[in-house]
Amino acid sequence: MIDDLDFPVEPYRIKVVEPIKMTTKEERELNIQRAHFNIFNIRSEDVFIDLLTDSGTSAMSDDQWAGIMKGDEAYAGCRNYFNFVETIQDITGFKHIIPVHQGRVAENLLFSTILKEGDYVPNNTHFDTTRGNVTHKKGIAVDLIIKEGKDPAKEYPFKGNMDVERLEEFIIEKGRDKIPAVFMTLTNNSAGGQPVSMENIRRTKEVCEKYGIPLFYDAARYAENAYFIKLREPGYENKSIKEIAREMFSYADGCCMSAKKDALVNMGGFLGTNDDDLEQKITNLMIMIEGFRTYGGLSGRDLEVIARGLLEALDADYLAHRIEQVKFLGEELDKIGVPYVKPTGGHAVFVDAGAFLPHIPRDQFPAQALVIALYREGGVRAVEIGGLMFAEKDPVTGKVKHPPMELVRLAIPRRVYTMSHLKYVAHTFKKIMAYKDKLSGFEITYEPRYMRHFTMHLKEITPQEIKVK
Ligand code: F0G
């Protein structure tokens, strides 16, 4: 990359474009009302800048598109499967690689196989599908992130780290037999896309080894995590991303991976393990629900583009631009005084909606109020990562426990938006700043049993008077 620039320059040029269109304020108002104030119910064509997720939203390279034509769609033993397995083995070192159609299936297969009712799964922070899959199998998902990771304003290089002392105490408290696996989410999505240091990984592994518990990674954004290690951890500055990734994986017994992030594809995932018995059990289960072992719910062409994308995502120039883009959006927000989790993480800026809208109580979902304001004001789609997504109700007392932070995630799709798009997002915030103190909270009018944020309906407590000029 170019050293003396203070803005990110794309290390690629654009060969294909997809038009996006701006809607009017009236149209957006109608859309958001029809969507019951749930941003997942908005049509993507009615969004101008879509920062809902960085998952499955990447732009593929010309080499990946060329790989599509190399798809071998045989039911068993297609050549793309072998390329897929060998590429992943080369990066991770795992003995067995099982393809699945997305990350949550890997989680489901794993927890269906290893978890008994009442077991605990410690993690630095569970992503919502991981938590959902643990809970669905009647396990208990426990987050043991370090205290720095819970403070949005605290600058710390590896805010995604596991609290290793607490992990050991927890294992002693609950007993080794109640813990079938320890997980580490790299980077730590729900806690701000914050990285985990190699030292922390190593220490977590030591504790797992001491008690004979397998260590698994949720590796969705492992390459971004490796880049942060190169950037921030002494001793790694001259290592390649692949060398760092290999060392990271050398401490794990297995992983679940959503290829929709750091494999730069629109669909896919895999499960890695060194355990022959586990591989056999999972493969048998998988054949029933996902597909044969050499395609796992994917087409041959999908396996090919994952193999190619995984290698592209290990490129240090690509990663530098990616991380710089996230940082750039953070700096634009700094200029107008929008608080966010600092420093910026790997895939998104996480705005501290609790601090931005202090007049809205937590049980009225301030982060959702900001999400709705961003759509209404500028056609920007973001996602709530706070009480809607993570609040838990005690089944006995009915008391609601809110997560430590009330955030709005501005996730940046890989290789999709340019600097001017990001400036536009900051501009939308600037407009909201002028009337933010008047924004209203929300109440829930419908919610399902699991993962409510995807399908719930909401109502604005004080309906806004939308000025349309
Ligand atoms: N683990 C992490 C850390 C994730 O961020 C995700 C998905 C998954 C697992 C599940 O993978 O979607 O392929 O089934 N995260 C997306 C997001 C949905 O928006 O952050 P999947």
Coordinates of C-alpha atoms and ligand atoms in Angstrom, one line a residue:
M1 CA 0.0 0.0 0.0
I2 CA 1.0 3.6 -0.3
D3 CA 2.4 4.9 3.0
D4 CA 1.8 8.6 3.0
L5 CA -1.9 8.7 2.3
D6 CA -4.6 9.3 4.9
F7 CA -7.4 7.7 2.9
P8 CA -7.9 4.2 1.5
V9 CA -7.1 3.6 -2.1
E10 CA -8.8 0.6 -3.7
P11 CA -6.3 -2.1 -4.7
Y12 CA -8.6 -3.1 -7.6
R13 CA -10.4 -1.4 -10.5
I14 CA -14.1 -1.8 -11.3
K15 CA -15.1 -4.0 -14.2
V16 CA -18.8 -4.4 -13.7
V17 CA -21.2 -2.0 -12.0
E18 CA -24.6 -2.5 -10.4
P19 CA -26.8 0.7 -10.3
I20 CA -28.3 1.8 -7.0
K21 CA -31.1 4.2 -6.7
M22 CA -32.1 6.9 -4.3
T23 CA -35.7 6.9 -3.0
T24 CA -37.6 9.9 -1.8
K25 CA -38.3 10.5 1.9
E26 CA -42.0 9.8 1.3
E27 CA -41.2 6.4 -0.3
R28 CA -38.9 5.5 2.6
E29 CA -41.5 6.5 5.1
L30 CA -44.0 4.2 3.4
N31 CA -41.4 1.4 3.2
I32 CA -40.4 1.6 6.9
Q33 CA -44.0 1.6 8.0
R34 CA -44.9 -1.4 5.8
A35 CA -41.8 -3.1 7.2
H36 CA -43.2 -2.7 10.8
F37 CA -40.0 -0.8 11.6
N38 CA -37.9 -4.0 11.0
I39 CA -35.1 -3.2 8.6
F40 CA -34.9 -6.9 7.6
N41 CA -38.3 -6.4 5.9
I42 CA -37.1 -3.7 3.5
R43 CA -36.4 -4.6 -0.1
S44 CA -32.8 -4.2 -1.0
E45 CA -33.8 -2.2 -4.0
D46 CA -35.3 0.4 -1.7
V47 CA -31.9 0.9 0.1
F48 CA -29.3 3.3 -1.2
I49 CA -26.2 2.2 0.8
D50 CA -26.6 -1.2 2.4
L51 CA -24.5 -1.7 5.5
L52 CA -26.8 -4.3 7.0
T53 CA -24.1 -6.9 6.8
D54 CA -20.7 -7.8 5.3
S55 CA -21.9 -11.4 5.1
G56 CA -22.4 -12.8 1.6
T57 CA -22.3 -9.3 0.2
S58 CA -18.7 -9.3 -1.2
A59 CA -17.9 -8.4 -4.8
M60 CA -16.1 -11.4 -6.4
S61 CA -13.0 -10.9 -8.5
D62 CA -12.6 -11.7 -12.2
D63 CA -10.7 -14.8 -11.2
Q64 CA -13.5 -16.0 -9.0
W65 CA -16.1 -15.4 -11.8
A66 CA -13.8 -17.3 -14.1
G67 CA -13.9 -20.1 -11.5
I68 CA -17.7 -20.3 -11.7
M69 CA -17.2 -21.7 -15.2
K70 CA -14.9 -24.3 -13.8
G71 CA -17.7 -25.9 -11.7
D72 CA -17.8 -29.6 -11.8
E73 CA -21.4 -30.5 -10.8
A74 CA -20.9 -34.2 -10.3
Y75 CA -22.8 -35.5 -7.3
A76 CA -19.7 -37.2 -5.8
G77 CA -16.1 -36.3 -6.0
C78 CA -16.2 -33.2 -8.0
R79 CA -12.8 -31.6 -8.7
N80 CA -13.7 -28.3 -7.0
Y81 CA -14.1 -30.2 -3.8
F82 CA -10.5 -31.3 -3.8
N83 CA -9.3 -27.8 -4.6
F84 CA -11.5 -26.5 -1.8
V85 CA -10.2 -29.1 0.8
E86 CA -6.6 -28.7 -0.2
T87 CA -6.7 -24.9 -0.1
I88 CA -8.3 -24.9 3.4
Q89 CA -6.0 -27.6 4.7
D90 CA -3.1 -25.5 3.5
I91 CA -4.4 -22.5 5.5
T92 CA -5.7 -24.2 8.6
G93 CA -3.8 -27.5 8.9
F94 CA -7.0 -29.3 9.9
K95 CA -7.2 -32.9 8.9
H96 CA -10.9 -33.0 7.9
I97 CA -12.7 -30.2 6.0
I98 CA -16.5 -30.6 5.7
P99 CA -18.3 -28.2 3.3
V100 CA -21.6 -26.7 4.3
H101 CA -23.8 -24.1 2.7
Q102 CA -23.3 -21.5 5.5
G103 CA -21.6 -21.0 8.9
R104 CA -24.7 -21.7 11.0
V105 CA -25.0 -25.2 9.6
A106 CA -21.5 -26.0 10.7
E107 CA -22.5 -24.8 14.2
N108 CA -25.7 -26.8 14.1
L109 CA -23.9 -30.0 13.0
L110 CA -21.2 -29.5 15.6
F111 CA -23.5 -28.8 18.6
S112 CA -26.0 -31.5 17.5
T113 CA -23.0 -33.9 17.8
I114 CA -21.1 -32.8 20.9
L115 CA -23.6 -31.0 23.2
K116 CA -25.7 -32.6 26.0
E117 CA -28.6 -30.8 27.6
G118 CA -27.3 -28.4 30.3
D119 CA -23.7 -28.3 28.9
Y120 CA -21.9 -24.9 28.8
V121 CA -20.1 -23.4 25.8
P122 CA -17.8 -20.5 26.8
N123 CA -16.8 -18.1 24.0
N124 CA -15.3 -14.6 24.0
T125 CA -18.7 -13.5 22.6
H126 CA -21.1 -15.8 20.8
F127 CA -22.5 -14.5 17.5
D128 CA -26.3 -14.8 17.5
T129 CA -26.5 -17.9 15.3
T130 CA -23.9 -19.6 17.5
R131 CA -25.8 -18.7 20.6
G132 CA -29.0 -19.8 18.9
N133 CA -27.6 -23.2 18.0
V134 CA -26.2 -23.8 21.5
T135 CA -29.5 -22.8 23.1
H136 CA -31.5 -24.8 20.6
K137 CA -29.6 -27.9 21.7
K138 CA -30.4 -27.0 25.3
G139 CA -26.9 -25.9 26.1
I140 CA -25.9 -22.6 27.8
A141 CA -23.9 -20.1 25.8
V142 CA -21.5 -18.1 28.1
D143 CA -19.6 -14.9 27.0
L144 CA -16.3 -14.4 28.7
I145 CA -14.8 -11.4 27.0
I146 CA -12.2 -9.2 28.8
K147 CA -13.6 -6.1 30.6
E148 CA -11.9 -3.7 28.1
G149 CA -14.2 -5.3 25.4
K150 CA -17.3 -4.1 27.2
D151 CA -16.3 -0.4 27.3
P152 CA -17.1 1.2 23.9
A153 CA -14.8 4.3 24.5
K154 CA -11.8 2.3 25.8
E155 CA -8.9 2.2 23.3
Y156 CA -7.2 -1.2 23.5
P157 CA -5.5 -3.2 20.7
F158 CA -7.2 -6.5 21.2
K159 CA -10.7 -5.8 22.7
G160 CA -12.0 -9.1 21.4
N161 CA -9.9 -11.2 23.8
M162 CA -11.1 -13.9 26.0
D163 CA -10.9 -13.4 29.8
V164 CA -8.6 -16.4 30.3
E165 CA -8.6 -16.2 34.1
R166 CA -12.4 -16.2 34.2
L167 CA -12.4 -19.1 31.7
E168 CA -10.3 -21.2 34.0
E169 CA -12.5 -20.3 37.0
F170 CA -15.6 -21.1 35.0
I171 CA -14.2 -24.5 34.0
I172 CA -13.4 -25.3 37.7
E173 CA -16.8 -24.0 38.8
K174 CA -18.9 -26.0 36.3
G175 CA -16.7 -29.0 35.9
R176 CA -14.8 -30.1 32.8
D177 CA -17.4 -32.7 31.8
K178 CA -20.1 -30.0 31.4
I179 CA -18.0 -28.2 28.8
P180 CA -17.7 -30.0 25.5
A181 CA -15.8 -27.2 23.7
V182 CA -14.5 -23.7 24.2
F183 CA -15.0 -21.3 21.3
M184 CA -13.2 -18.2 20.2
T185 CA -14.8 -15.8 17.7
L186 CA -12.1 -14.3 15.5
T187 CA -12.7 -11.3 15.1
N188 CA -15.2 -10.8 17.8
N189 CA -18.2 -9.7 15.7
S190 CA -20.8 -9.0 18.4
A191 CA -18.3 -7.1 20.5
G192 CA -17.5 -4.6 17.7
G193 CA -15.5 -6.7 15.2
Q194 CA -12.6 -6.5 17.6
P195 CA -9.5 -8.7 17.2
V196 CA -8.1 -11.4 19.4
S197 CA -4.3 -11.5 20.0
M198 CA -2.1 -14.5 19.3
E199 CA -1.0 -14.4 22.9
N200 CA -4.6 -14.6 24.1
I201 CA -5.3 -17.5 21.7
R202 CA -2.2 -19.3 23.1
R203 CA -3.2 -18.8 26.7
T204 CA -6.8 -19.9 26.0
K205 CA -5.3 -23.0 24.4
E206 CA -3.2 -23.7 27.4
V207 CA -6.2 -23.6 29.7
C208 CA -8.2 -25.9 27.3
E209 CA -5.3 -28.3 27.1
K210 CA -4.9 -28.4 30.9
Y211 CA -8.5 -29.5 31.3
G212 CA -8.7 -31.6 28.1
I213 CA -11.3 -29.5 26.4
P214 CA -11.2 -29.0 22.6
L215 CA -10.8 -25.4 21.4
F216 CA -12.9 -24.4 18.3
Y217 CA -12.8 -21.1 16.4
D218 CA -15.6 -19.3 14.9
A219 CA -13.3 -18.3 12.0
A220 CA -15.7 -16.2 9.8
R221 CA -13.3 -13.2 9.9
Y222 CA -10.0 -15.0 10.7
A223 CA -8.0 -13.2 7.9
E224 CA -9.0 -9.8 9.3
N225 CA -8.0 -11.0 12.7
A226 CA -4.6 -12.1 11.3
Y227 CA -4.1 -8.7 9.8
F228 CA -4.7 -7.0 13.1
I229 CA -2.1 -9.3 14.7
K230 CA 0.4 -8.3 12.0
L231 CA -0.4 -4.6 12.6
R232 CA -0.5 -4.6 16.4
E233 CA 1.2 -7.6 18.0
P234 CA 5.0 -7.4 18.5
G235 CA 6.9 -10.1 16.6
Y236 CA 4.4 -10.5 13.8
E237 CA 5.0 -7.4 11.7
N238 CA 7.2 -9.2 9.2
K239 CA 5.2 -12.4 8.9
S240 CA 2.8 -13.0 6.1
I241 CA -1.0 -13.1 6.8
K242 CA -0.9 -16.8 5.8
E243 CA 1.9 -17.6 8.3
I244 CA -0.1 -15.8 11.0
A245 CA -3.3 -17.6 10.1
R246 CA -1.5 -20.9 10.1
E247 CA -0.1 -20.2 13.6
M248 CA -3.6 -19.1 14.8
F249 CA -5.2 -22.4 13.5
S250 CA -2.4 -24.5 14.9
Y251 CA -3.7 -23.9 18.4
A252 CA -7.3 -25.0 17.6
D253 CA -8.8 -28.5 17.4
G254 CA -11.4 -27.4 14.8
C255 CA -13.5 -24.5 13.5
C256 CA -16.8 -23.4 12.1
M257 CA -16.5 -21.0 9.3
S258 CA -18.9 -18.9 7.4
A259 CA -17.2 -18.4 4.0
K260 CA -19.6 -15.5 3.4
K261 CA -17.1 -13.2 5.1
D262 CA -13.3 -13.8 4.6
A263 CA -13.7 -16.2 1.7
L264 CA -15.2 -13.3 -0.4
V265 CA -18.2 -15.3 -1.7
N266 CA -21.9 -14.9 -1.5
M267 CA -22.6 -18.3 0.0
G268 CA -20.7 -21.1 1.7
G269 CA -19.0 -22.4 4.8
F270 CA -17.1 -25.3 6.3
L271 CA -16.3 -27.2 9.4
G272 CA -12.7 -28.2 10.2
T273 CA -11.6 -30.8 12.7
N274 CA -8.7 -33.1 13.5
D275 CA -11.0 -35.6 15.2
D276 CA -11.7 -38.7 13.1
D277 CA -14.7 -39.8 15.2
L278 CA -16.3 -36.3 15.1
E279 CA -15.8 -36.1 11.4
Q280 CA -17.6 -39.4 10.9
K281 CA -20.5 -38.5 13.1
I282 CA -20.9 -35.1 11.5
T283 CA -20.6 -36.4 7.9
N284 CA -23.4 -39.0 8.6
L285 CA -25.7 -36.3 10.0
M286 CA -24.8 -34.0 7.2
I287 CA -25.8 -36.4 4.5
M288 CA -29.3 -36.4 5.9
I289 CA -29.8 -32.7 6.1
E290 CA -27.2 -30.8 4.0
G291 CA -25.8 -33.0 1.2
F292 CA -23.1 -35.5 0.4
R293 CA -19.7 -35.0 1.9
T294 CA -18.1 -33.6 -1.3
Y295 CA -20.6 -30.8 -1.8
G296 CA -22.3 -30.1 1.5
G297 CA -25.2 -28.1 0.2
L298 CA -23.2 -26.1 -2.3
S299 CA -22.6 -26.4 -6.1
G300 CA -19.2 -27.4 -7.4
R301 CA -18.8 -23.8 -8.7
D302 CA -19.4 -22.4 -5.2
L303 CA -16.6 -24.6 -3.8
E304 CA -14.3 -23.3 -6.5
V305 CA -14.9 -19.6 -5.8
I306 CA -14.5 -20.2 -2.0
A307 CA -11.1 -21.8 -2.7
R308 CA -10.1 -18.8 -4.9
G309 CA -11.6 -16.2 -2.5
L310 CA -9.8 -17.6 0.5
L311 CA -6.5 -17.0 -1.1
E312 CA -7.4 -13.5 -2.3
A313 CA -8.4 -12.6 1.3
L314 CA -5.0 -13.4 2.5
D315 CA -3.4 -10.6 0.4
A316 CA -2.0 -7.9 2.7
D317 CA -2.9 -5.1 0.3
Y318 CA -6.5 -6.2 0.1
L319 CA -6.7 -6.4 3.9
A320 CA -4.9 -3.1 4.5
H321 CA -7.5 -1.4 2.3
R322 CA -10.3 -3.2 4.0
I323 CA -9.3 -2.2 7.5
E324 CA -8.4 1.3 6.4
Q325 CA -11.9 1.7 4.9
V326 CA -13.5 0.9 8.2
K327 CA -11.2 3.2 10.0
F328 CA -12.0 6.0 7.4
L329 CA -15.7 5.8 8.1
G330 CA -14.9 6.0 11.9
E331 CA -12.8 9.1 11.3
E332 CA -15.6 10.7 9.3
L333 CA -17.9 10.1 12.2
D334 CA -15.3 11.5 14.6
K335 CA -15.5 14.8 12.7
I336 CA -19.2 15.2 13.6
G337 CA -19.0 13.8 17.1
V338 CA -20.7 10.4 16.7
P339 CA -19.6 8.0 19.4
Y340 CA -18.5 4.5 18.3
V341 CA -16.6 1.5 19.6
K342 CA -12.9 2.5 19.5
P343 CA -10.6 1.6 17.9
T344 CA -12.6 0.5 14.8
G345 CA -12.7 -3.2 14.2
G346 CA -12.3 -5.4 11.1
H347 CA -15.6 -5.3 9.3
A348 CA -17.8 -2.5 10.7
V349 CA -18.1 0.6 12.6
F350 CA -20.2 0.0 15.7
V351 CA -21.9 3.2 16.8
D352 CA -22.6 3.6 20.5
A353 CA -26.3 4.3 20.2
G354 CA -26.7 4.3 24.0
A355 CA -24.4 7.3 24.2
F356 CA -25.8 8.9 20.9
L357 CA -29.4 8.8 22.1
P358 CA -29.2 9.0 25.9
H359 CA -32.8 10.2 26.2
I360 CA -34.2 6.9 25.0
P361 CA -34.3 4.2 27.7
R362 CA -32.8 0.8 27.0
D363 CA -36.2 -0.9 27.0
Q364 CA -37.2 1.4 24.2
F365 CA -34.3 0.3 22.0
P366 CA -32.2 3.4 21.2
A367 CA -30.1 1.5 18.7
Q368 CA -33.2 0.6 16.7
A369 CA -34.3 4.3 16.8
L370 CA -31.0 5.2 15.2
V371 CA -31.3 2.4 12.6
I372 CA -34.7 3.7 11.6
A373 CA -33.5 7.3 11.5
L374 CA -30.6 6.3 9.1
Y375 CA -33.0 4.7 6.7
R376 CA -35.6 7.5 6.9
E377 CA -32.9 10.2 6.5
G378 CA -30.6 8.8 3.8
G379 CA -31.8 5.3 2.7
V380 CA -28.8 3.8 4.6
R381 CA -29.5 0.4 6.1
A382 CA -27.6 -0.6 9.2
V383 CA -28.4 -3.2 11.9
E384 CA -29.2 -3.0 15.6
I385 CA -26.8 -5.0 17.8
G386 CA -28.3 -4.3 21.2
G387 CA -31.4 -5.1 23.2
L388 CA -33.5 -6.3 20.3
M389 CA -30.9 -8.8 19.3
F390 CA -29.5 -9.9 22.6
A391 CA -31.7 -9.0 25.6
E392 CA -32.7 -12.1 27.6
K393 CA -35.7 -12.7 29.7
D394 CA -35.3 -14.7 32.9
P395 CA -37.8 -17.5 32.5
V396 CA -38.6 -17.5 36.2
T397 CA -38.6 -13.8 37.2
G398 CA -39.5 -12.4 33.8
K399 CA -36.8 -9.8 34.3
V400 CA -35.0 -8.6 31.2
K401 CA -31.2 -8.5 31.1
H402 CA -29.8 -6.2 28.5
P403 CA -26.4 -6.9 26.7
P404 CA -23.5 -4.7 27.9
M405 CA -23.7 -2.4 24.8
E406 CA -26.4 -0.8 22.7
L407 CA -24.8 -0.6 19.3
V408 CA -25.7 0.1 15.6
R409 CA -23.4 -1.8 13.2
L410 CA -22.4 -0.2 10.0
A411 CA -21.0 -3.3 8.3
I412 CA -19.0 -2.6 5.2
P413 CA -19.3 -5.2 2.4
R414 CA -16.0 -6.3 0.9
R415 CA -14.9 -4.6 -2.3
V416 CA -18.3 -3.0 -2.9
Y417 CA -18.4 0.6 -1.8
T418 CA -16.0 3.4 -2.4
M419 CA -14.8 6.3 -0.2
S420 CA -17.6 8.6 -1.5
H421 CA -20.3 6.1 -0.4
L422 CA -18.8 6.2 3.1
K423 CA -18.7 10.0 3.1
Y424 CA -22.4 9.9 2.2
V425 CA -23.1 7.7 5.2
A426 CA -21.3 10.2 7.5
H427 CA -23.3 13.0 5.8
T428 CA -26.5 11.2 6.7
F429 CA -25.4 11.1 10.4
K430 CA -24.6 14.8 10.2
K431 CA -28.2 15.5 9.2
I432 CA -29.6 13.3 12.0
M433 CA -27.4 15.1 14.6
A434 CA -29.6 18.2 14.1
Y435 CA -32.7 16.5 15.5
K436 CA -31.4 13.4 17.3
D437 CA -32.8 14.5 20.7
K438 CA -36.3 14.3 19.3
L439 CA -36.1 10.7 18.1
S440 CA -38.5 8.3 19.7
G441 CA -38.0 4.9 21.1
F442 CA -39.8 1.7 20.0
E443 CA -41.9 -1.1 21.5
I444 CA -42.3 -4.6 20.2
T445 CA -45.7 -5.7 18.9
Y446 CA -44.8 -9.2 17.7
E447 CA -41.8 -11.5 18.5
P448 CA -41.0 -15.1 17.7
R449 CA -39.4 -17.5 20.2
Y450 CA -35.9 -17.6 18.7
M451 CA -33.7 -14.9 17.1
R452 CA -36.5 -12.3 17.3
H453 CA -34.7 -9.5 15.6
F454 CA -35.1 -11.0 12.1
T455 CA -38.9 -11.2 12.1
M456 CA -40.3 -9.1 14.9
H457 CA -42.6 -6.1 14.4
L458 CA -42.2 -2.8 16.2
K459 CA -44.2 0.4 16.8
E460 CA -42.8 3.8 17.3
I461 CA -43.7 5.1 20.8
T462 CA -44.1 8.7 19.7
P463 CA -44.7 8.7 15.9
Q464 CA -42.3 11.1 14.3
E465 CA -43.5 14.0 12.3
I466 CA -41.4 13.5 9.2
K467 CA -40.7 16.8 7.4
V468 CA -40.5 16.2 3.7
K469 CA -39.1 19.1 1.7
Ligands
F0G1 N1 -20.2 -16.5 13.2 C1 -20.0 -15.2 13.0 C2 -19.0 -14.5 13.8 C3 -20.8 -14.5 12.1 O1 -20.7 -13.2 12.0 C4 -21.8 -15.2 11.4 C5 -22.7 -14.5 10.5 C6 -22.0 -16.6 11.6 C7 -21.1 -17.2 12.5 C8 -23.0 -17.4 10.8 O2 -22.6 -17.5 9.5 O3 -24.4 -16.4 8.2 O4 -22.9 -18.1 7.1 O5 -24.6 -18.8 8.7 N2 -22.8 -13.2 10.5 C9 -23.6 -12.4 9.6 C10 -23.5 -11.0 10.1 C11 -25.0 -12.9 9.4 O6 -24.3 -10.2 9.6 O7 -22.7 -10.7 10.9 P1 -23.7 -17.7 8.3

